[in-house]
Short mmCIF file of C-alpha atoms and ligand atoms in Angstrom, two decimals:
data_model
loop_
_atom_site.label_atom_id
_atom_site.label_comp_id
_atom_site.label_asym_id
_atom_site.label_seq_id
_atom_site.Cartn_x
_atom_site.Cartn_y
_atom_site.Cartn_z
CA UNK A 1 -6.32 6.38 -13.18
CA UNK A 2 -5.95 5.11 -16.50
CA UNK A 3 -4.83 1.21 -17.03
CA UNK A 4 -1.59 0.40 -16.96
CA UNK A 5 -1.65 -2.25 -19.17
CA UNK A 6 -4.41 -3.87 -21.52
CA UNK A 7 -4.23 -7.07 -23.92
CA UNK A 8 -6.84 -7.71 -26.62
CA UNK A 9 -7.66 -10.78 -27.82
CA UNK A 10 -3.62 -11.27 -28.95
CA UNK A 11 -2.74 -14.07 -31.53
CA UNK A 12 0.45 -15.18 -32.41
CA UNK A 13 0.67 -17.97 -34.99
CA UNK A 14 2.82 -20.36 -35.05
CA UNK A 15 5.88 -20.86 -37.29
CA UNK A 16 5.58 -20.87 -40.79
CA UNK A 17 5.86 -25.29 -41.08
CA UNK A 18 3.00 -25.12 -38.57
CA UNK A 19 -0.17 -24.10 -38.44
CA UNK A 20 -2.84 -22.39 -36.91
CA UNK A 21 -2.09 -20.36 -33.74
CA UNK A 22 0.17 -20.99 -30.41
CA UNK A 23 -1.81 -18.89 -28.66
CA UNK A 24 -5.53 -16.90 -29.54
CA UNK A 25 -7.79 -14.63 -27.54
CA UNK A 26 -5.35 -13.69 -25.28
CA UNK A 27 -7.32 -10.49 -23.16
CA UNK A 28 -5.84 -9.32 -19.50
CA UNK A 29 -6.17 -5.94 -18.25
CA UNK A 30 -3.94 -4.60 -15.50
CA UNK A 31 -5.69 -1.70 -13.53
CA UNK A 32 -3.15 -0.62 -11.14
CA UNK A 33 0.35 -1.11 -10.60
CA UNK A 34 0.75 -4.82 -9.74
CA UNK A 35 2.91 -8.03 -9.80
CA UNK A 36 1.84 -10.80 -11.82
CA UNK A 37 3.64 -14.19 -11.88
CA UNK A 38 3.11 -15.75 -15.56
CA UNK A 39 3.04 -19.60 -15.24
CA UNK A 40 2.26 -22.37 -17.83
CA UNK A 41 4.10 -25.95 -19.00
CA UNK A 42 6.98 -25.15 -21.65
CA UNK A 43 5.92 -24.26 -25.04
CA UNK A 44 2.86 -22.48 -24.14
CA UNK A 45 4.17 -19.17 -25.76
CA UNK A 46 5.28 -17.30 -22.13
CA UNK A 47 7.80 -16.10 -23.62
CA UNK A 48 6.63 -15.45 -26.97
CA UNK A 49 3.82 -13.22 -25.47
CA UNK A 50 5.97 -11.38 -23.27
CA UNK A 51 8.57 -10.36 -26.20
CA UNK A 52 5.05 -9.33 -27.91
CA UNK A 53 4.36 -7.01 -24.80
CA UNK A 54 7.74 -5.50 -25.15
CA UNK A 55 7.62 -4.92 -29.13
CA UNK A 56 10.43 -7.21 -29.70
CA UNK A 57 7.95 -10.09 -31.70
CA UNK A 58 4.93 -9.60 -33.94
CA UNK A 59 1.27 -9.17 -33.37
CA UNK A 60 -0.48 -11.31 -35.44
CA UNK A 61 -3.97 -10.38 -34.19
CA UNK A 62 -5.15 -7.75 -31.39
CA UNK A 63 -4.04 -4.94 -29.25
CA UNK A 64 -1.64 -3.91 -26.31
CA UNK A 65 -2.44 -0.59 -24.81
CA UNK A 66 0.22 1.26 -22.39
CA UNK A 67 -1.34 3.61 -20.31
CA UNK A 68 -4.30 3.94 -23.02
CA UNK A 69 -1.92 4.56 -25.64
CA UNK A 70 -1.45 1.53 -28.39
CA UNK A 71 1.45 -0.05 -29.14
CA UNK A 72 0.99 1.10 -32.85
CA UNK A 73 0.82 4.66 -31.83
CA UNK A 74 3.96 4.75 -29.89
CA UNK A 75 7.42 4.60 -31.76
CA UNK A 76 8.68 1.23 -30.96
CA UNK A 77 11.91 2.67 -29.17
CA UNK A 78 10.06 4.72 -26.55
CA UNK A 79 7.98 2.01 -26.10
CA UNK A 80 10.71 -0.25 -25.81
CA UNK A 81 11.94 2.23 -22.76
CA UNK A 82 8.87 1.63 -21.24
CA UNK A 83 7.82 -1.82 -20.83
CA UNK A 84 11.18 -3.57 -20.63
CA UNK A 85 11.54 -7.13 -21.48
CA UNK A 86 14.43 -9.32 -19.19
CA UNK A 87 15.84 -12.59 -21.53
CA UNK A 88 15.35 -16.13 -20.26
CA UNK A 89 19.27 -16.20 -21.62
CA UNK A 90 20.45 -12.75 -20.89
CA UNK A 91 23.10 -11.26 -23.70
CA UNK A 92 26.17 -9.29 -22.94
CA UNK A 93 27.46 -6.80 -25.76
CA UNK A 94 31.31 -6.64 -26.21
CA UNK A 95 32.86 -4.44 -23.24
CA UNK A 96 33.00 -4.48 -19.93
CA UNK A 97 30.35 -4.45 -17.49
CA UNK A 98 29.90 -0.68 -17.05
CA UNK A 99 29.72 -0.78 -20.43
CA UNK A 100 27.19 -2.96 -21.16
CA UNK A 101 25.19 -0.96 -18.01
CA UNK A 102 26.12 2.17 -19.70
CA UNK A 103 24.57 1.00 -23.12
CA UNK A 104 20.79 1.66 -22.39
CA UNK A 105 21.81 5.65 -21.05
CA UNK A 106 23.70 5.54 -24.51
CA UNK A 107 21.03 4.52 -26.58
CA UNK A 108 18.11 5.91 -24.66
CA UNK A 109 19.96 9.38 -24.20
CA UNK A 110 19.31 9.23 -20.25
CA UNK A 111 21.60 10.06 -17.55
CA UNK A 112 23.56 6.97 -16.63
CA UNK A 113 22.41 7.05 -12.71
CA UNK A 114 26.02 5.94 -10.90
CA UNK A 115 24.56 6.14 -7.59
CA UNK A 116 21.45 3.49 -8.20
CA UNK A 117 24.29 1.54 -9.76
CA UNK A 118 26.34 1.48 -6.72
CA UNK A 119 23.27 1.24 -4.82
CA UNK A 120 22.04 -1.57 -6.77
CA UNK A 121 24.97 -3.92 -6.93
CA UNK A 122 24.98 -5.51 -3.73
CA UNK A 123 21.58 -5.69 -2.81
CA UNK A 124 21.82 -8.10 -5.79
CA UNK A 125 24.82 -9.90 -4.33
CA UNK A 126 26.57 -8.41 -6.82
CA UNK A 127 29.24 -6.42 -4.80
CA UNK A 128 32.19 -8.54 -5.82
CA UNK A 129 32.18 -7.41 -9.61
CA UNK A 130 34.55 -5.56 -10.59
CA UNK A 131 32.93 -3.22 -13.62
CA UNK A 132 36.09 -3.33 -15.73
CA UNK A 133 35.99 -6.50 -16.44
CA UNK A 134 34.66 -8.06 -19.55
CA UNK A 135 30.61 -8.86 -19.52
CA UNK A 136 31.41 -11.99 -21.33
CA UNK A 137 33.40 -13.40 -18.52
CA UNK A 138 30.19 -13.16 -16.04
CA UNK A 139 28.63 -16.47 -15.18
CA UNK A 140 25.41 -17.00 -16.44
CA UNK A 141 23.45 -16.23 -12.90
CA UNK A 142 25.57 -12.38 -12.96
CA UNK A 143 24.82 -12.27 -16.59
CA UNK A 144 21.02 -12.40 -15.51
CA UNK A 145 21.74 -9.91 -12.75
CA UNK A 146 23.28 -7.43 -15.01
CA UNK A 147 20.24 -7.63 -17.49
CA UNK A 148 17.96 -7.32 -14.90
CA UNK A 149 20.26 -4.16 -13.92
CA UNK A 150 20.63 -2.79 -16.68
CA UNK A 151 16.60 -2.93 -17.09
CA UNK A 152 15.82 -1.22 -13.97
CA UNK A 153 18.22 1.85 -15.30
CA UNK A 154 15.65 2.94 -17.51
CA UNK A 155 12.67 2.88 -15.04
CA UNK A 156 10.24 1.38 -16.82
CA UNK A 157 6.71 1.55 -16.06
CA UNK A 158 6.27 -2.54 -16.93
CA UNK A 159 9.05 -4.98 -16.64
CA UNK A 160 8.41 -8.45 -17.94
CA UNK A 161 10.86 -11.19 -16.64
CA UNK A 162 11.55 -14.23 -17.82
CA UNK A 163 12.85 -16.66 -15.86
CA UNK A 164 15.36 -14.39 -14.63
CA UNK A 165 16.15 -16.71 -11.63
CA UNK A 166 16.43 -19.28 -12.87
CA UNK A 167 20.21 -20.10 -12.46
CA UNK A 168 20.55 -18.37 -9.14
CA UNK A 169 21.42 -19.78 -5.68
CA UNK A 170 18.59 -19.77 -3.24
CA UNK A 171 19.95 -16.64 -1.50
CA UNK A 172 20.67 -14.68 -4.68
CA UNK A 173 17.36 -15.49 -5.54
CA UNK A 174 16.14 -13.85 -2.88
CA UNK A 175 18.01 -11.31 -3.22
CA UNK A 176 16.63 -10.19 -6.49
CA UNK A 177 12.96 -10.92 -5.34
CA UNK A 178 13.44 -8.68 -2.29
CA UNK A 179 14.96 -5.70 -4.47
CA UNK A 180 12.24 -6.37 -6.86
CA UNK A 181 9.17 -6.49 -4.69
CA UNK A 182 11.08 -3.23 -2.81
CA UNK A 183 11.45 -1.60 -6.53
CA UNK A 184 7.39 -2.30 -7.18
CA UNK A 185 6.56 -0.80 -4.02
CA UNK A 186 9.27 2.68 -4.57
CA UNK A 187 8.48 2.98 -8.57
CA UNK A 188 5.16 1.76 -8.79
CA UNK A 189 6.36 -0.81 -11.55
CA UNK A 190 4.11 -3.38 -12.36
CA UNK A 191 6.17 -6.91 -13.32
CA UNK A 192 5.14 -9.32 -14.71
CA UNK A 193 7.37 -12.23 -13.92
CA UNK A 194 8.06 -16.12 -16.08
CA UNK A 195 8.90 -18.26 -13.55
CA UNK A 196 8.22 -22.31 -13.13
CA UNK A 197 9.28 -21.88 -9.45
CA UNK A 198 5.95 -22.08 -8.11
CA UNK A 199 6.49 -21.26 -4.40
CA UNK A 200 8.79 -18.09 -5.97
CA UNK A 201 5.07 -17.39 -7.59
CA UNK A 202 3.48 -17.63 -4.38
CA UNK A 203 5.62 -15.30 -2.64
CA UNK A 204 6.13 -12.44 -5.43
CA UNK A 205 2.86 -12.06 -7.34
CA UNK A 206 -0.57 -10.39 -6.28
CA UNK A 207 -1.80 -12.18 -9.53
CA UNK A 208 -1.43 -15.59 -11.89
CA UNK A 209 -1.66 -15.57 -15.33
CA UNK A 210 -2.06 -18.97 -16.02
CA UNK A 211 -1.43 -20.39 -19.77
CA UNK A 212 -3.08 -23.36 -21.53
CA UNK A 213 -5.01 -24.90 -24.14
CA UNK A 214 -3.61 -22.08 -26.61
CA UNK A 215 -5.11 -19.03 -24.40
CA UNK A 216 -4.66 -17.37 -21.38
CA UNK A 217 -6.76 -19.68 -19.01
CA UNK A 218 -6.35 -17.81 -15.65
CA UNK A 219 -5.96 -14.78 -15.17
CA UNK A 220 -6.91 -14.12 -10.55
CA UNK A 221 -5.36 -13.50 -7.05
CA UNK A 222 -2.45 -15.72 -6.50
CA UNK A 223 -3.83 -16.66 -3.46
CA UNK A 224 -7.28 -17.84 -4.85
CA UNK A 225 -5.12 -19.33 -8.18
CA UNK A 226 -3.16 -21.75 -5.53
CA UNK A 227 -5.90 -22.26 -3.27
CA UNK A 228 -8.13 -23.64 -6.16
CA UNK A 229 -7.63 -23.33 -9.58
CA UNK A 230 -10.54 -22.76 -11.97
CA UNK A 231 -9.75 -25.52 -14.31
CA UNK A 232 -8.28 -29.25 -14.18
CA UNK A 233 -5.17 -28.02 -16.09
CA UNK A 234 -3.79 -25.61 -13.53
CA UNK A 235 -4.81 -28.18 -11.30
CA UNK A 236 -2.46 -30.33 -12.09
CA UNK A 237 0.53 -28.10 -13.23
CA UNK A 238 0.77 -26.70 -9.54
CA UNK A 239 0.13 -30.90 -8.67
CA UNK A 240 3.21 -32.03 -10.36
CA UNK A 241 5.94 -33.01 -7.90
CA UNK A 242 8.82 -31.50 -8.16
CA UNK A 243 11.43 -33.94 -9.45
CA UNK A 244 13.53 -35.40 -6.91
CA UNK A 245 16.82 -34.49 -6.97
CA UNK A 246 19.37 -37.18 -8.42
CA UNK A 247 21.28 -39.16 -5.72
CA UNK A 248 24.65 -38.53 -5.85
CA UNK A 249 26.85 -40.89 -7.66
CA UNK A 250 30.58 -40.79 -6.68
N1 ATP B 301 11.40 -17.29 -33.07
C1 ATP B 301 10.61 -18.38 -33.10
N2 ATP B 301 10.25 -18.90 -34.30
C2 ATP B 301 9.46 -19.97 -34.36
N3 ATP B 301 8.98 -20.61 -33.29
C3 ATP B 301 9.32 -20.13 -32.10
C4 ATP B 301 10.14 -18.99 -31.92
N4 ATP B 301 10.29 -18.75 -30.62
C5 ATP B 301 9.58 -19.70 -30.00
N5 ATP B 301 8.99 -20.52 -30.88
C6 ATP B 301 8.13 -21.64 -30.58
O1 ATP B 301 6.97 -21.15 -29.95
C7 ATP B 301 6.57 -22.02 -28.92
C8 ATP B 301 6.48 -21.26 -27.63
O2 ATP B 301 7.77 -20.85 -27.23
P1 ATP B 301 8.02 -19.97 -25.93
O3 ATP B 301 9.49 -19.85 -25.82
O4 ATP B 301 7.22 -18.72 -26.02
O5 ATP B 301 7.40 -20.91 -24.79
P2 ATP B 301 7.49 -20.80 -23.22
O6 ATP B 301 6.11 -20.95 -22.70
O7 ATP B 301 8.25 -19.58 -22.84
O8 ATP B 301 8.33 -22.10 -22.84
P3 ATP B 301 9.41 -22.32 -21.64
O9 ATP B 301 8.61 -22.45 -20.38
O10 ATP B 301 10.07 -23.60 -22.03
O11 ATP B 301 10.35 -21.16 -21.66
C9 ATP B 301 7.57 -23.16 -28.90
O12 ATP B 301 7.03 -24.25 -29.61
C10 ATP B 301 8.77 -22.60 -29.61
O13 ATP B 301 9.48 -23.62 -30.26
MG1 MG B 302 10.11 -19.24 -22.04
#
């Protein structure tokens, strides 16, 4: 079975007023259809590299393969089709909600698929919405929804997820974790999910990629990643309390 996914020794540098690199050496291979929760502190580049998976941000240095097949070898739109890339702030085009769901048929020349649609919508507690109605009236948390949605449309063989939970309830949040980890198991799609919600990481992933010190530190089984991480770093990102919340004022 070939690889699903492989990362070379990736590089992205940083912006042009700094710089050397924000991340180097970046190398990861996934063998088999899996679900991989990326984790880091803010600013390590977890979103950067997944927009780099996805062909939506430059390579600077190195190589991502797709089932053996480079990312320079495949036209960027196809590609594009087939590892999918979920915004930490999703955005709605002009038009209603079917519209905006309708969009990726439209530009992908696919069959828009009604039925998973219908199918779809309320397993994401998203039954209420009425698909007339304009996208840019959705609260952020049904914004994310849609995206994710309008993602899983195009049956990609990789999604990457950022965040994508990260204004949800507790039980929408479940929600989408139990049609995702369903959707892995049906399509075969490996994910690879953003998320600082640690015990979300514990319960989604098979695997942690772990980022720091400008690489890809970590890269094993969740389990082994949370029972005792390699280095002093991961140590103490999955150490830090989470902060209380505020007492209530009024
Ligand atoms: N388009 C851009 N141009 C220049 N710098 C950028 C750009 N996008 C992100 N950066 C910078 O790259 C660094 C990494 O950003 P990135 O969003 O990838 O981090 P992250 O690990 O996803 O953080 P968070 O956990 O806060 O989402 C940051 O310093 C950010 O300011
Ligand atoms: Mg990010």
């Amino acid at each position: 079975m070939k690889p699903v996914l492989e990362i070379q020794k990736l590089r992205r540098n940083r912006s042009d007023a700094q710089e050397g690199a924000l991340f180097a050496n970046v190398s990861a291979q996934i063998t088999e259809p899996s679900m991989i929760a990326l984790l880091g502190v803010s600013g390590q580049g977890k979103s950067t590299l997944l927009r780099m998976l996805a062909a939506l941000d430059q390579v600077d240095e190195g190589t991502i393969r797709l089932h053996n097949v480079s990312q320079q070898e495949m036209d960027a739109r196809l590609w594009r089709m087939k590892v999918c890339y979920v915004a930490q702030q999703s955005v709605m085009l002009q038009g209603t909600i079917e519209q905006n769901l309708r969009t990726v048929s439209l530009l992908h020349r696919i069959p828009y698929d009604d039925k998973l649609v219908k199918q779809l919508l309320p397993k994401l507690g998203l039954a209420h919405l009425e698909l007339g109605k304009s996208a840019e009236q959705l609260s952020g948390g049904e914004k994310q929804r849609i995206a994710l949605l309008r993602s899983l449309l195009l049956k990609p063989a990789v999604l990457l997820l950022d965040e994508i939970t990260a204004s949800l309830d507790r039980a929408s949040k479940e929600m989408v974790e139990q049609v995702l980890g369903e959707w892995h198991h049906q399509e075969g799609t490996t994910i690879v999910w953003v998320t600082h919600d640690l015990e979300q990481a514990r319960r989604i992933s098979k695997g942690v990629w772990f980022m720091g010190e400008g690489t890809l530190l970590e890269n094993c089984a969740t389990a082994a990643f949370f029972e005792k991480p390699a280095t002093e770093l991961a140590q103490s990102y999955i150490e830090t309390p989470v902060p209380k919340e505020q007492p209530c004022l009024s």
